[in-house]
Amino acid sequence: MYVMRVVFQHRVPIAIVTSLALVLAVWLSFVLVAEAHADLVFADPAPGSVVDEAPTQVVGWFTEAMEPAFSKMQVLNTDGERVDLNDSVVDSGDSRVMSVSLPPDLPKGSYTVVWNNLSPVDGHTLRGAFVFHIGEATGIAAVDVDSEPPLLQSQADPFLRWLVLLGAFVAVGAAGF
């Protein structure tokens, strides 16, 4: 009530108050939205880890759901050759989990896990890679992991865009008035 009394006592135009409320609502909606893109959070074996025995599979947990038809994971040796069983799958029970099986006789060495996915939440693809070692660290396969640039450069970007848009509306409205 205090705000309303101040608004009407000082004759602040209701359009300005409404505009500020709208800007605040839009900004809060972007602040409360989850981070976009299905990025890798955790993997087993962990990125950079050295394991004593060859794992039977590589599992990755991501920040959001992935589209199974457009998401895959591969494991490469130091020569860049694929060594997994070519059975990459997004978990049907939790579409934030993706895995690929490994052969039981995988020799000691360094392996690069390359993944790419498509998020049905925002429609963006993301690619990445990490290395794990069996026995000891020996080398890293050369892999190109360029990813699509993000639509928004920071969390403040939507707020600034809306602020510019509202400023343009106010300027045009004031000129028309």
Coordinates of C-alpha atoms in Angstrom, one line a residue:
M1 CA 0.0 0.0 0.0
Y2 CA 2.9 2.4 0.8
V3 CA 4.1 2.1 -2.8
M4 CA 0.7 2.9 -4.2
R5 CA 0.4 6.0 -1.9
V6 CA 3.8 7.2 -3.1
V7 CA 2.9 6.6 -6.7
F8 CA -0.3 8.6 -6.5
Q9 CA 1.0 11.4 -4.2
H10 CA 3.9 12.1 -6.5
R11 CA 1.8 11.6 -9.6
V12 CA 4.1 9.0 -11.1
P13 CA 2.5 7.9 -14.4
I14 CA 0.9 4.5 -14.1
A15 CA 2.6 3.5 -17.4
I16 CA 6.0 3.8 -15.8
V17 CA 5.0 1.8 -12.8
T18 CA 3.4 -0.9 -15.0
S19 CA 6.5 -0.9 -17.2
L20 CA 8.8 -1.4 -14.2
A21 CA 6.6 -4.2 -12.9
L22 CA 6.7 -5.9 -16.3
V23 CA 10.4 -5.6 -16.5
L24 CA 10.8 -7.1 -13.0
A25 CA 8.4 -9.9 -13.9
V26 CA 10.3 -10.8 -17.1
W27 CA 13.7 -10.6 -15.4
L28 CA 12.5 -12.9 -12.6
S29 CA 11.1 -15.4 -15.1
F30 CA 14.6 -15.6 -16.8
V31 CA 16.4 -15.8 -13.4
L32 CA 14.3 -18.7 -12.3
V33 CA 14.6 -20.7 -15.5
A34 CA 17.1 -23.6 -15.5
E35 CA 20.3 -23.2 -17.3
A36 CA 20.0 -24.0 -21.0
H37 CA 21.8 -26.9 -22.8
A38 CA 22.3 -30.5 -21.8
D39 CA 25.9 -30.2 -20.4
L40 CA 27.8 -33.0 -18.8
V41 CA 27.7 -32.9 -15.0
F42 CA 29.3 -36.2 -14.0
A43 CA 30.7 -39.3 -15.7
D44 CA 31.7 -42.8 -14.7
P45 CA 34.7 -43.2 -15.2
A46 CA 35.2 -39.6 -14.2
P47 CA 37.0 -37.2 -16.5
G48 CA 40.7 -37.3 -16.0
S49 CA 40.5 -40.4 -13.8
V50 CA 42.9 -43.3 -13.8
V51 CA 41.2 -46.7 -13.2
D52 CA 42.9 -50.0 -12.5
E53 CA 40.6 -52.2 -14.6
A54 CA 38.8 -51.6 -17.8
P55 CA 35.2 -50.4 -17.2
T56 CA 32.3 -52.3 -18.9
Q57 CA 30.6 -49.0 -19.9
V58 CA 30.9 -45.2 -19.8
V59 CA 27.9 -43.4 -18.3
G60 CA 27.3 -39.7 -18.4
W61 CA 24.8 -37.6 -16.4
F62 CA 23.7 -34.3 -18.0
T63 CA 22.0 -31.2 -16.8
E64 CA 18.8 -31.7 -18.7
A65 CA 16.9 -34.2 -20.9
M66 CA 18.3 -35.3 -24.3
E67 CA 16.6 -36.3 -27.5
P68 CA 17.6 -40.0 -27.9
A69 CA 17.6 -40.0 -31.7
F70 CA 20.2 -37.1 -31.9
S71 CA 22.4 -37.9 -28.9
K72 CA 25.3 -40.3 -28.8
M73 CA 28.5 -41.1 -27.0
Q74 CA 31.7 -42.7 -28.5
V75 CA 35.0 -43.9 -26.9
L76 CA 38.2 -43.4 -28.9
N77 CA 41.7 -44.7 -28.4
T78 CA 44.9 -42.6 -28.7
D79 CA 44.9 -43.2 -32.5
G80 CA 41.4 -41.8 -32.8
E81 CA 39.9 -45.2 -33.5
R82 CA 36.5 -46.1 -32.1
V83 CA 36.7 -48.8 -29.4
D84 CA 33.2 -48.9 -27.9
L85 CA 30.5 -51.4 -28.9
N86 CA 28.6 -48.8 -30.9
D87 CA 25.5 -49.1 -28.7
S88 CA 25.2 -45.6 -27.3
V89 CA 21.8 -45.1 -25.7
V90 CA 19.9 -42.4 -23.7
D91 CA 18.4 -44.1 -20.7
S92 CA 14.6 -44.5 -21.2
G93 CA 13.9 -44.1 -17.5
D94 CA 16.0 -40.9 -17.1
S95 CA 16.7 -39.0 -20.4
R96 CA 19.4 -37.1 -18.6
V97 CA 21.6 -40.2 -18.6
M98 CA 23.5 -41.5 -21.6
S99 CA 25.8 -44.6 -21.8
V100 CA 27.9 -46.7 -24.2
S101 CA 29.3 -50.2 -23.6
L102 CA 33.0 -51.1 -23.8
P103 CA 34.5 -54.5 -24.8
P104 CA 35.8 -56.6 -21.9
D105 CA 39.3 -56.9 -23.3
L106 CA 40.0 -53.1 -23.5
P107 CA 43.8 -52.7 -23.1
K108 CA 45.5 -50.3 -20.7
G109 CA 45.9 -46.8 -22.1
S110 CA 44.2 -43.5 -22.5
Y111 CA 40.7 -43.1 -24.0
T112 CA 38.7 -40.1 -25.1
V113 CA 34.9 -40.1 -24.6
V114 CA 33.2 -37.9 -27.2
W115 CA 29.6 -37.0 -26.7
N116 CA 27.0 -34.9 -28.5
N117 CA 23.4 -34.3 -27.7
L118 CA 20.3 -32.4 -28.6
S119 CA 18.2 -30.8 -25.9
P120 CA 14.4 -31.0 -26.5
V121 CA 14.1 -28.2 -23.9
D122 CA 15.9 -25.5 -25.9
G123 CA 16.6 -27.3 -29.3
H124 CA 20.3 -26.7 -29.1
T125 CA 23.0 -29.3 -29.7
L126 CA 26.1 -29.5 -27.5
R127 CA 29.3 -31.5 -28.0
G128 CA 32.1 -32.3 -25.6
A129 CA 34.8 -34.7 -24.7
F130 CA 36.8 -36.0 -21.7
V131 CA 39.6 -38.4 -21.2
F132 CA 40.0 -41.3 -18.8
H133 CA 42.9 -43.7 -18.4
I134 CA 43.2 -47.4 -17.7
G135 CA 46.3 -48.4 -15.8
E136 CA 48.3 -45.2 -16.5
A137 CA 48.0 -42.0 -18.5
T138 CA 49.7 -42.5 -21.9
G139 CA 48.2 -39.9 -24.3
I140 CA 45.0 -38.3 -25.6
A141 CA 43.2 -38.8 -28.9
A142 CA 42.9 -35.7 -31.0
V143 CA 39.2 -34.8 -31.3
D144 CA 37.4 -31.7 -32.6
V145 CA 34.8 -30.8 -30.0
D146 CA 33.6 -27.4 -31.3
S147 CA 30.1 -26.7 -30.0
E148 CA 27.4 -24.4 -31.3
P149 CA 27.7 -20.9 -29.8
P150 CA 25.1 -20.2 -27.2
L151 CA 22.1 -18.1 -28.2
L152 CA 22.5 -15.9 -25.1
Q153 CA 25.9 -14.9 -23.9
S154 CA 25.0 -14.5 -20.2
Q155 CA 22.1 -14.7 -17.8
A156 CA 21.8 -10.9 -17.9
D157 CA 21.4 -10.9 -21.7
P158 CA 17.6 -11.5 -21.7
F159 CA 17.1 -8.8 -19.1
L160 CA 19.1 -6.3 -21.2
R161 CA 17.3 -7.2 -24.4
W162 CA 13.9 -6.7 -22.7
L163 CA 15.1 -3.5 -21.2
V164 CA 16.1 -2.2 -24.6
L165 CA 12.8 -3.3 -26.1
L166 CA 10.8 -1.6 -23.4
G167 CA 12.9 1.5 -23.7
A168 CA 12.0 1.6 -27.4
F169 CA 8.3 1.1 -26.6
V170 CA 8.4 4.0 -24.1
A171 CA 10.3 6.3 -26.6
V172 CA 7.9 5.5 -29.4
G173 CA 4.9 5.9 -27.1
A174 CA 6.2 9.2 -25.8
A175 CA 6.8 10.5 -29.3
G176 CA 3.3 9.4 -30.3
F177 CA 1.7 10.9 -27.2

